[in-house]
Tab-separated table of C-alpha atoms in Angstrom:
chain	number	residue	atom	x	y	z
A	1	UNK	CA	27.335	32.458	-72.542
A	2	UNK	CA	29.583	35.159	-73.979
A	3	UNK	CA	31.617	34.846	-77.161
A	4	UNK	CA	35.030	36.155	-78.156
A	5	UNK	CA	35.734	36.061	-81.911
A	6	UNK	CA	32.832	33.587	-82.140
A	7	UNK	CA	34.614	31.024	-79.956
A	8	UNK	CA	32.830	29.715	-76.846
A	9	UNK	CA	34.063	30.720	-73.418
A	10	UNK	CA	32.488	27.638	-71.855
A	11	UNK	CA	34.679	24.564	-71.662
A	12	UNK	CA	33.762	21.244	-73.213
A	13	UNK	CA	32.679	18.585	-70.725
A	14	UNK	CA	34.398	15.970	-72.907
A	15	UNK	CA	37.730	16.493	-74.677
A	16	UNK	CA	39.417	13.552	-76.401
A	17	UNK	CA	42.643	14.865	-77.953
A	18	UNK	CA	43.916	11.672	-79.571
A	19	UNK	CA	46.514	13.248	-81.867
A	20	UNK	CA	48.331	15.232	-79.176
A	21	UNK	CA	47.870	12.943	-76.168
A	22	UNK	CA	48.470	9.661	-77.994
A	23	UNK	CA	46.570	7.441	-75.598
A	24	UNK	CA	43.013	6.426	-74.756
A	25	UNK	CA	40.961	8.204	-72.137
A	26	UNK	CA	40.322	5.532	-69.435
A	27	UNK	CA	36.554	6.017	-69.864
A	28	UNK	CA	36.735	4.549	-73.380
A	29	UNK	CA	36.113	0.852	-73.914
A	30	UNK	CA	38.190	-0.354	-76.846
A	31	UNK	CA	38.091	-3.734	-78.589
A	32	UNK	CA	39.733	-5.374	-81.619
A	33	UNK	CA	39.980	-9.151	-81.700
A	34	UNK	CA	43.313	-9.334	-83.545
A	35	UNK	CA	46.736	-7.779	-83.843
A	36	UNK	CA	47.052	-4.762	-86.140
A	37	UNK	CA	49.832	-2.569	-87.536
A	38	UNK	CA	50.519	1.165	-87.375
A	39	UNK	CA	53.452	3.573	-87.693
A	40	UNK	CA	54.866	4.741	-84.369
A	41	UNK	CA	56.347	8.175	-83.582
A	42	UNK	CA	59.681	7.125	-85.125
A	43	UNK	CA	58.045	6.144	-88.415
A	44	UNK	CA	58.556	2.431	-87.786
A	45	UNK	CA	55.809	-0.055	-88.645
A	46	UNK	CA	54.739	-1.574	-85.334
A	47	UNK	CA	52.240	-4.222	-84.240
A	48	UNK	CA	49.570	-3.475	-81.652
A	49	UNK	CA	48.326	-6.525	-79.791
A	50	UNK	CA	44.707	-7.589	-79.769
A	51	UNK	CA	42.596	-5.028	-77.914
A	52	UNK	CA	45.242	-2.287	-78.022
A	53	UNK	CA	44.357	0.992	-79.745
A	54	UNK	CA	46.625	2.400	-82.456
A	55	UNK	CA	47.849	5.996	-82.503
A	56	UNK	CA	49.320	6.394	-85.946
A	57	UNK	CA	52.037	8.726	-87.307
A	58	UNK	CA	52.879	9.788	-90.832
A	59	UNK	CA	55.987	7.691	-91.650
A	60	UNK	CA	57.481	10.487	-93.783
A	61	UNK	CA	56.805	13.586	-91.660
A	62	UNK	CA	56.409	11.849	-88.261
A	63	UNK	CA	53.372	14.030	-87.589
A	64	UNK	CA	50.683	12.401	-85.389
A	65	UNK	CA	47.551	11.349	-87.249
A	66	UNK	CA	45.427	10.328	-84.264
A	67	UNK	CA	43.412	7.263	-83.309
A	68	UNK	CA	43.259	4.780	-86.187
A	69	UNK	CA	39.835	3.176	-86.683
A	70	UNK	CA	39.476	0.529	-89.407
A	71	UNK	CA	36.942	-1.967	-90.624
A	72	UNK	CA	37.685	-5.682	-90.792
A	73	UNK	CA	39.870	-6.723	-93.731
A	74	UNK	CA	41.731	-9.853	-94.896
A	75	UNK	CA	45.097	-9.909	-96.686
A	76	UNK	CA	44.722	-12.706	-99.233
A	77	UNK	CA	48.424	-12.792	-100.174
A	78	UNK	CA	49.435	-15.751	-98.043
A	79	UNK	CA	53.131	-14.924	-97.682
A	80	UNK	CA	53.699	-11.192	-97.935
A	81	UNK	CA	56.660	-11.355	-95.507
A	82	UNK	CA	58.634	-13.384	-98.062
A	83	UNK	CA	59.151	-16.596	-96.099
A	84	UNK	CA	61.304	-19.096	-97.970
A	85	UNK	CA	63.309	-16.530	-99.920
A	86	UNK	CA	67.016	-17.266	-100.394
A	87	UNK	CA	69.512	-14.753	-101.759
A	88	UNK	CA	71.593	-15.828	-104.735
A	89	UNK	CA	71.964	-15.668	-108.509
A	90	UNK	CA	69.127	-16.142	-109.137
A	91	UNK	CA	68.360	-17.274	-105.580
A	92	UNK	CA	64.939	-18.496	-104.477
A	93	UNK	CA	61.757	-16.461	-104.494
A	94	UNK	CA	59.435	-16.621	-101.450
A	95	UNK	CA	56.972	-19.480	-101.143
A	96	UNK	CA	53.982	-18.938	-103.485
A	97	UNK	CA	55.865	-16.244	-105.453
A	98	UNK	CA	57.099	-16.735	-109.015
A	99	UNK	CA	58.572	-14.775	-111.904
A	100	UNK	CA	58.392	-14.889	-115.678
A	101	UNK	CA	60.780	-13.207	-118.083
A	102	UNK	CA	60.715	-12.953	-121.874
A	103	UNK	CA	63.329	-10.203	-122.147
A	104	UNK	CA	66.492	-12.218	-121.577
A	105	UNK	CA	67.257	-10.392	-118.320
A	106	UNK	CA	68.142	-12.076	-115.037
A	107	UNK	CA	66.016	-11.658	-111.908
A	108	UNK	CA	68.053	-12.237	-108.738
A	109	UNK	CA	66.924	-12.313	-105.130
A	110	UNK	CA	69.784	-10.264	-103.692
A	111	UNK	CA	68.555	-9.737	-100.148
A	112	UNK	CA	65.850	-9.799	-97.523
A	113	UNK	CA	65.396	-7.805	-94.356
A	114	UNK	CA	63.435	-5.108	-92.582
A	115	UNK	CA	63.413	-1.361	-93.191
A	116	UNK	CA	61.375	0.926	-90.921
A	117	UNK	CA	59.651	-2.187	-89.595
A	118	UNK	CA	58.608	-3.304	-93.101
A	119	UNK	CA	59.743	-6.780	-94.143
A	120	UNK	CA	61.090	-6.711	-97.708
A	121	UNK	CA	62.543	-8.678	-100.626
A	122	UNK	CA	65.230	-7.085	-102.838
A	123	UNK	CA	64.908	-8.208	-106.459
A	124	UNK	CA	67.605	-7.247	-108.954
A	125	UNK	CA	66.720	-7.048	-112.658
A	126	UNK	CA	70.001	-7.032	-114.596
A	127	UNK	CA	71.474	-7.661	-118.043
A	128	UNK	CA	70.948	-6.554	-121.622
A	129	UNK	CA	67.478	-7.300	-122.968
A	130	UNK	CA	67.236	-9.621	-125.951
A	131	UNK	CA	63.586	-8.923	-126.632
A	132	UNK	CA	60.796	-6.476	-125.949
A	133	UNK	CA	58.499	-7.703	-123.191
A	134	UNK	CA	58.102	-7.979	-119.454
A	135	UNK	CA	59.706	-9.273	-116.335
A	136	UNK	CA	56.828	-10.214	-114.037
A	137	UNK	CA	56.995	-10.859	-110.294
A	138	UNK	CA	53.962	-12.869	-109.193
A	139	UNK	CA	53.043	-12.500	-105.508
A	140	UNK	CA	50.610	-15.437	-105.437
A	141	UNK	CA	49.878	-18.622	-107.342
A	142	UNK	CA	47.364	-18.654	-110.180
A	143	UNK	CA	44.622	-20.139	-107.987
A	144	UNK	CA	45.730	-19.004	-104.529
A	145	UNK	CA	43.151	-16.218	-104.089
A	146	UNK	CA	39.493	-17.092	-104.688
A	147	UNK	CA	37.554	-14.267	-106.340
A	148	UNK	CA	34.414	-13.628	-108.394
A	149	UNK	CA	33.512	-11.199	-111.122
A	150	UNK	CA	32.010	-7.855	-109.954
A	151	UNK	CA	33.917	-7.959	-106.674
A	152	UNK	CA	36.047	-4.922	-105.805
A	153	UNK	CA	39.653	-5.614	-104.758
A	154	UNK	CA	42.575	-3.394	-103.760
A	155	UNK	CA	46.222	-4.350	-104.279
A	156	UNK	CA	49.023	-2.398	-102.630
A	157	UNK	CA	52.709	-2.719	-101.796
A	158	UNK	CA	55.513	-0.669	-100.312
A	159	UNK	CA	58.079	-0.079	-103.069
A	160	UNK	CA	61.417	1.667	-103.541
A	161	UNK	CA	64.438	1.588	-105.831
A	162	UNK	CA	67.101	0.198	-103.545
A	163	UNK	CA	70.073	0.181	-105.946
A	164	UNK	CA	70.870	0.935	-109.560
A	165	UNK	CA	68.352	2.990	-111.515
A	166	UNK	CA	65.266	2.787	-113.718
A	167	UNK	CA	67.308	3.757	-116.776
A	168	UNK	CA	66.100	1.919	-119.904
A	169	UNK	CA	63.051	0.535	-118.076
A	170	UNK	CA	59.639	1.396	-119.475
A	171	UNK	CA	56.405	1.370	-117.528
A	172	UNK	CA	56.216	-0.493	-114.230
A	173	UNK	CA	52.702	-1.681	-113.445
A	174	UNK	CA	50.718	-3.180	-110.629
A	175	UNK	CA	48.648	-5.898	-112.310
A	176	UNK	CA	45.521	-7.729	-111.163
A	177	UNK	CA	45.008	-10.790	-113.326
A	178	UNK	CA	41.607	-12.489	-113.233
A	179	UNK	CA	41.981	-16.256	-113.672
A	180	UNK	CA	39.658	-19.182	-114.217
A	181	UNK	CA	39.527	-22.209	-111.921
A	182	UNK	CA	42.519	-23.725	-113.688
A	183	UNK	CA	44.691	-20.659	-113.100
A	184	UNK	CA	44.614	-19.395	-116.682
A	185	UNK	CA	44.135	-15.698	-117.380
A	186	UNK	CA	40.667	-14.437	-118.334
A	187	UNK	CA	41.446	-10.721	-118.284
A	188	UNK	CA	43.625	-8.265	-116.367
A	189	UNK	CA	43.945	-4.643	-115.356
A	190	UNK	CA	47.050	-2.546	-114.776
A	191	UNK	CA	48.047	0.623	-112.982
A	192	UNK	CA	51.356	2.343	-113.691
A	193	UNK	CA	53.587	3.272	-110.758
A	194	UNK	CA	56.658	5.478	-110.441
A	195	UNK	CA	58.927	3.916	-107.845
A	196	UNK	CA	61.039	6.391	-105.829
A	197	UNK	CA	64.356	6.004	-104.012
A	198	UNK	CA	62.925	7.336	-100.741
A	199	UNK	CA	62.705	5.327	-97.535
A	200	UNK	CA	60.516	2.245	-97.530
A	201	UNK	CA	57.208	3.275	-96.007
A	202	UNK	CA	56.933	6.568	-97.839
A	203	UNK	CA	55.457	5.078	-101.029
A	204	UNK	CA	52.618	2.549	-101.074
A	205	UNK	CA	50.659	2.724	-104.342
A	206	UNK	CA	47.239	1.093	-104.509
A	207	UNK	CA	45.419	-0.373	-107.500
A	208	UNK	CA	41.669	-0.875	-106.998
A	209	UNK	CA	39.762	-2.893	-109.579
A	210	UNK	CA	36.211	-4.117	-110.054
A	211	UNK	CA	36.582	-7.596	-111.530
A	212	UNK	CA	35.035	-7.811	-114.978
A	213	UNK	CA	35.986	-11.181	-116.456
A	214	UNK	CA	32.554	-12.773	-116.292
A	215	UNK	CA	31.266	-16.086	-115.021
A	216	UNK	CA	34.519	-18.019	-115.481
A	217	UNK	CA	36.495	-15.839	-113.038
A	218	UNK	CA	37.464	-17.918	-109.991
A	219	UNK	CA	40.787	-16.490	-108.802
A	220	UNK	CA	42.823	-13.305	-108.672
A	221	UNK	CA	46.600	-13.037	-109.096
A	222	UNK	CA	48.529	-9.869	-108.198
A	223	UNK	CA	51.907	-9.146	-109.721
A	224	UNK	CA	54.453	-6.469	-110.591
A	225	UNK	CA	55.111	-6.017	-114.306
A	226	UNK	CA	58.347	-4.406	-115.527
A	227	UNK	CA	58.263	-3.484	-119.222
A	228	UNK	CA	61.549	-3.375	-121.177
A	229	UNK	CA	62.456	-2.758	-124.818
A	230	UNK	CA	64.970	-4.909	-126.686
A	231	UNK	CA	68.719	-4.298	-126.727
A	232	UNK	CA	68.895	-2.191	-123.565
A	233	UNK	CA	71.218	-2.493	-120.558
A	234	UNK	CA	69.316	-2.696	-117.276
A	235	UNK	CA	70.464	-2.849	-113.660
A	236	UNK	CA	67.973	-2.004	-110.945
A	237	UNK	CA	67.163	-3.492	-107.546
A	238	UNK	CA	63.538	-3.028	-106.469
A	239	UNK	CA	62.635	-3.418	-102.806
A	240	UNK	CA	59.178	-4.987	-102.365
A	241	UNK	CA	57.665	-4.599	-98.893
A	242	UNK	CA	54.590	-6.337	-97.477
A	243	UNK	CA	52.312	-6.511	-100.543
A	244	UNK	CA	48.610	-6.762	-99.753
A	245	UNK	CA	45.502	-7.891	-101.624
A	246	UNK	CA	42.170	-7.212	-99.908
A	247	UNK	CA	38.548	-7.151	-100.948
A	248	UNK	CA	37.395	-3.553	-100.684
A	249	UNK	CA	37.453	-0.197	-102.428
A	250	UNK	CA	40.718	1.016	-100.851
A	251	UNK	CA	43.799	-0.341	-99.107
A	252	UNK	CA	43.954	-0.473	-95.307
A	253	UNK	CA	46.822	-0.891	-92.856
A	254	UNK	CA	49.120	-3.716	-93.824
A	255	UNK	CA	48.484	-7.230	-92.480
A	256	UNK	CA	51.677	-9.358	-92.314
A	257	UNK	CA	51.264	-12.984	-93.416
A	258	UNK	CA	53.585	-15.991	-93.543
A	259	UNK	CA	51.656	-19.108	-94.657
A	260	UNK	CA	47.968	-18.240	-94.972
A	261	UNK	CA	45.598	-15.334	-95.504
A	262	UNK	CA	45.008	-13.383	-92.285
A	263	UNK	CA	42.253	-11.098	-91.044
A	264	UNK	CA	42.538	-7.904	-89.039
A	265	UNK	CA	39.351	-7.377	-87.051
A	266	UNK	CA	37.501	-4.091	-86.678
A	267	UNK	CA	38.431	-1.391	-84.155
A	268	UNK	CA	35.552	-0.421	-81.834
A	269	UNK	CA	35.751	2.447	-79.319
A	270	UNK	CA	32.810	3.428	-77.098
A	271	UNK	CA	31.732	5.111	-73.859
A	272	UNK	CA	28.802	3.823	-71.786
A	273	UNK	CA	27.331	4.101	-68.280
A	274	UNK	CA	28.625	6.893	-66.050
A	275	UNK	CA	31.601	7.267	-68.412
A	276	UNK	CA	29.021	8.670	-70.834
A	277	UNK	CA	26.434	10.293	-68.584
A	278	UNK	CA	29.064	12.274	-66.627
A	279	UNK	CA	29.578	14.654	-69.568
A	280	UNK	CA	26.455	14.309	-71.731
A	281	UNK	CA	23.520	16.752	-71.701
A	282	UNK	CA	20.180	15.353	-72.862
A	283	UNK	CA	18.475	18.676	-73.579
A	284	UNK	CA	21.115	20.337	-75.796
A	285	UNK	CA	24.709	19.974	-76.894
A	286	UNK	CA	27.380	20.298	-79.566
A	287	UNK	CA	29.846	17.678	-80.802
A	288	UNK	CA	33.001	18.912	-82.545
A	289	UNK	CA	35.239	16.381	-84.272
A	290	UNK	CA	38.505	16.666	-86.234
A	291	UNK	CA	39.337	13.703	-88.439
A	292	UNK	CA	40.799	12.471	-91.721
A	293	UNK	CA	40.136	9.643	-94.121
A	294	UNK	CA	43.126	8.057	-95.855
A	295	UNK	CA	40.943	6.978	-98.804
A	296	UNK	CA	37.503	7.754	-100.148
A	297	UNK	CA	34.668	5.254	-99.920
A	298	UNK	CA	32.744	3.990	-102.924
A	299	UNK	CA	29.632	5.720	-104.180
A	300	UNK	CA	26.632	4.431	-102.259
A	301	UNK	CA	28.701	3.384	-99.242
A	302	UNK	CA	28.934	5.209	-95.922
A	303	UNK	CA	31.379	5.543	-93.018
A	304	UNK	CA	30.396	6.679	-89.534
A	305	UNK	CA	32.489	9.347	-87.819
A	306	UNK	CA	30.678	9.106	-84.483
A	307	UNK	CA	27.263	8.255	-83.096
A	308	UNK	CA	25.408	8.805	-79.834
A	309	UNK	CA	22.640	6.243	-79.367
A	310	UNK	CA	20.817	3.747	-77.153
A	311	UNK	CA	22.766	0.963	-78.934
A	312	UNK	CA	20.096	0.654	-81.632
A	313	UNK	CA	19.362	2.537	-84.807
A	314	UNK	CA	16.046	3.764	-83.373
A	315	UNK	CA	17.470	6.395	-81.029
A	316	UNK	CA	20.584	8.130	-82.259
A	317	UNK	CA	22.565	11.101	-83.445
A	318	UNK	CA	24.918	10.208	-86.288
A	319	UNK	CA	27.567	12.052	-88.306
A	320	UNK	CA	28.861	10.125	-91.296
A	321	UNK	CA	30.569	10.286	-94.679
A	322	UNK	CA	28.390	9.266	-97.604
A	323	UNK	CA	30.125	8.068	-100.751
A	324	UNK	CA	27.408	9.711	-102.834
A	325	UNK	CA	28.960	13.132	-103.324
A	326	UNK	CA	31.568	12.415	-100.616
A	327	UNK	CA	29.654	14.645	-98.184
A	328	UNK	CA	29.676	14.703	-94.412
A	329	UNK	CA	26.059	14.459	-93.240
A	330	UNK	CA	24.181	14.407	-89.938
A	331	UNK	CA	21.121	12.424	-88.910
A	332	UNK	CA	18.775	12.494	-85.901
A	333	UNK	CA	16.437	9.559	-85.206
A	334	UNK	CA	13.929	9.394	-82.344
A	335	UNK	CA	11.502	6.534	-81.829
A	336	UNK	CA	12.665	4.979	-85.081
A	337	UNK	CA	11.661	8.060	-87.086
A	338	UNK	CA	13.980	10.550	-88.713
A	339	UNK	CA	13.823	13.947	-87.011
A	340	UNK	CA	16.539	15.863	-88.853
A	341	UNK	CA	18.805	15.323	-91.850
A	342	UNK	CA	21.702	17.758	-92.180
A	343	UNK	CA	23.612	17.780	-95.481
A	344	UNK	CA	26.847	19.760	-95.609
A	345	UNK	CA	28.097	21.216	-98.873
A	346	UNK	CA	31.207	20.242	-100.806
A	347	UNK	CA	33.096	16.974	-101.096
A	348	UNK	CA	35.757	15.766	-98.713
A	349	UNK	CA	39.132	14.585	-100.012
A	350	UNK	CA	41.499	11.956	-98.690
A	351	UNK	CA	44.314	12.936	-96.305
A	352	UNK	CA	42.916	16.400	-95.609
A	353	UNK	CA	41.236	17.851	-92.531
A	354	UNK	CA	37.571	16.960	-91.974
A	355	UNK	CA	36.379	19.279	-89.195
A	356	UNK	CA	32.712	18.956	-88.252
A	357	UNK	CA	30.426	20.489	-85.635
A	358	UNK	CA	26.969	19.098	-84.901
A	359	UNK	CA	24.516	20.855	-82.564
A	360	UNK	CA	21.146	19.742	-81.213
A	361	UNK	CA	18.207	21.093	-79.235
A	362	UNK	CA	14.489	20.449	-79.625
A	363	UNK	CA	13.431	21.916	-82.986
A	364	UNK	CA	16.929	23.348	-83.466
A	365	UNK	CA	19.615	21.274	-85.204
A	366	UNK	CA	22.706	22.387	-87.124
A	367	UNK	CA	25.834	20.988	-88.728
A	368	UNK	CA	28.845	22.493	-90.482
A	369	UNK	CA	32.066	21.188	-92.057
A	370	UNK	CA	35.332	23.124	-92.297
A	371	UNK	CA	33.748	26.489	-91.569
A	372	UNK	CA	31.375	26.308	-94.535
A	373	UNK	CA	27.667	26.859	-94.878
A	374	UNK	CA	25.566	25.779	-91.891
A	375	UNK	CA	22.946	23.098	-92.561
A	376	UNK	CA	19.942	23.519	-90.237
A	377	UNK	CA	16.674	21.833	-89.360
A	378	UNK	CA	14.112	23.585	-87.155
A	379	UNK	CA	11.737	20.716	-86.452
A	380	UNK	CA	12.348	17.536	-84.515
A	381	UNK	CA	12.479	15.808	-81.128
A	382	UNK	CA	15.518	14.407	-79.347
A	383	UNK	CA	16.446	10.731	-78.974
A	384	UNK	CA	17.009	9.128	-75.581
A	385	UNK	CA	20.600	7.853	-75.597
A	386	UNK	CA	23.172	6.284	-73.295
A	387	UNK	CA	26.450	5.791	-75.186
A	388	UNK	CA	29.002	7.205	-77.631
A	389	UNK	CA	30.612	5.280	-80.469
A	390	UNK	CA	33.807	6.743	-81.957
A	391	UNK	CA	34.267	5.934	-85.636
A	392	UNK	CA	31.242	3.637	-85.644
A	393	UNK	CA	27.510	3.379	-84.985
A	394	UNK	CA	25.300	1.104	-82.946
A	395	UNK	CA	24.427	-1.058	-85.947
A	396	UNK	CA	28.098	-2.004	-86.314
A	397	UNK	CA	28.659	-1.390	-90.027
A	398	UNK	CA	30.226	1.502	-91.895
A	399	UNK	CA	33.283	2.087	-89.721
A	400	UNK	CA	35.164	5.334	-90.244
A	401	UNK	CA	38.388	3.722	-91.536
A	402	UNK	CA	40.698	6.644	-90.973
A	403	UNK	CA	41.960	8.874	-88.188
A	404	UNK	CA	40.095	10.553	-85.332
A	405	UNK	CA	42.274	13.389	-84.086
A	406	UNK	CA	40.050	15.192	-81.613
A	407	UNK	CA	36.487	14.908	-80.340
A	408	UNK	CA	34.828	17.284	-77.870
A	409	UNK	CA	31.357	17.852	-76.414
A	410	UNK	CA	29.917	21.185	-75.293
A	411	UNK	CA	26.788	20.942	-73.091
A	412	UNK	CA	25.034	23.715	-75.054
A	413	UNK	CA	23.658	24.164	-78.529
A	414	UNK	CA	26.343	26.609	-79.697
A	415	UNK	CA	25.407	29.394	-82.141
A	416	UNK	CA	25.898	28.779	-85.850
A	417	UNK	CA	28.724	31.305	-86.103
A	418	UNK	CA	30.519	29.463	-83.332
A	419	UNK	CA	30.122	26.145	-85.140
A	420	UNK	CA	31.771	27.725	-88.163
A	421	UNK	CA	34.605	29.205	-86.101
A	422	UNK	CA	35.317	25.890	-84.391
A	423	UNK	CA	35.682	24.075	-87.716
A	424	UNK	CA	37.353	26.670	-89.938
């Protein structure tokens, strides 16, 4: 093998260019036992049917982000599409929604509709305040979402200023209120947001909270809190699109609901049989993968970028993100025993390139991320394997939950300098 500028002249035997091709290679088996949403090439929120892979685009820039792989999640807001809303003065809020107001202002439902595929409610806050306080928009009832202390929840919503302005309005917060079994508040947490006037879909703040109210916590209530001082004229219309409340350390793709909580099942992509063996080399090889995460996992958690295995954890190569230090690490297991552990340096960040190269040969393993230092291990045997998982592992947990842009396999253990060049 000859090298030019440290790049290989040999061609990969497998090249999955998800971001640029925008479709699945026919050798991939893909499953997901539910519908799921993504942004298409026009920046419009779209629904993929059960079993259909999602190739996502940035709704603001329209740049392709690749194959979207996500873990299973449930949206516990039972009516985030705003069913039952009626425009008027004040109009009728959606079923299960409510509002409270101690400022003397009026809250009017002035419209409903869809923008960029996102179902929304337009809520106008108008008048001159007669007291200092809050206008609150509750997105669930006080007991509608069962929850327990120490659980981690993430609350998100698409938001924009549709009309008027934020003049004379103080802080606007996302609030997670922990309630007892009777729906009364035990404690709450807030996160301030700055709502823009840009297109709906470009701004989706997330508030993640570990519940801390103790043994009496039985429910969780998400709401939007608008703080206003006394004696001020206010006129703003806030567009609220598809709010979501899910148990987990970060928000995932939105799950539309109408009457009950709904679950989006996990995405699973794999290659087996001759679809795998036609390109794989047992004695040596290199896997190069370009990806992104849209959020960071919690400390102590992990998320698998790819794995090559015998469908067990006893024989496998694995590249994964560990929440401890937010590293990208590699692991080799043969006969149930660890053969190599490869720890890259530096922490990954959300929404930035994660380029990894992993190489193997008997007693010769290496891994690098983003052209950095090469982690090596010079002792170890090779597992006997028969399949590839993309964004997952054989054991089924720790899905990538992000974007896979490109994955390729070279049937040689490429030199360390080449691994760096391929990921820089």
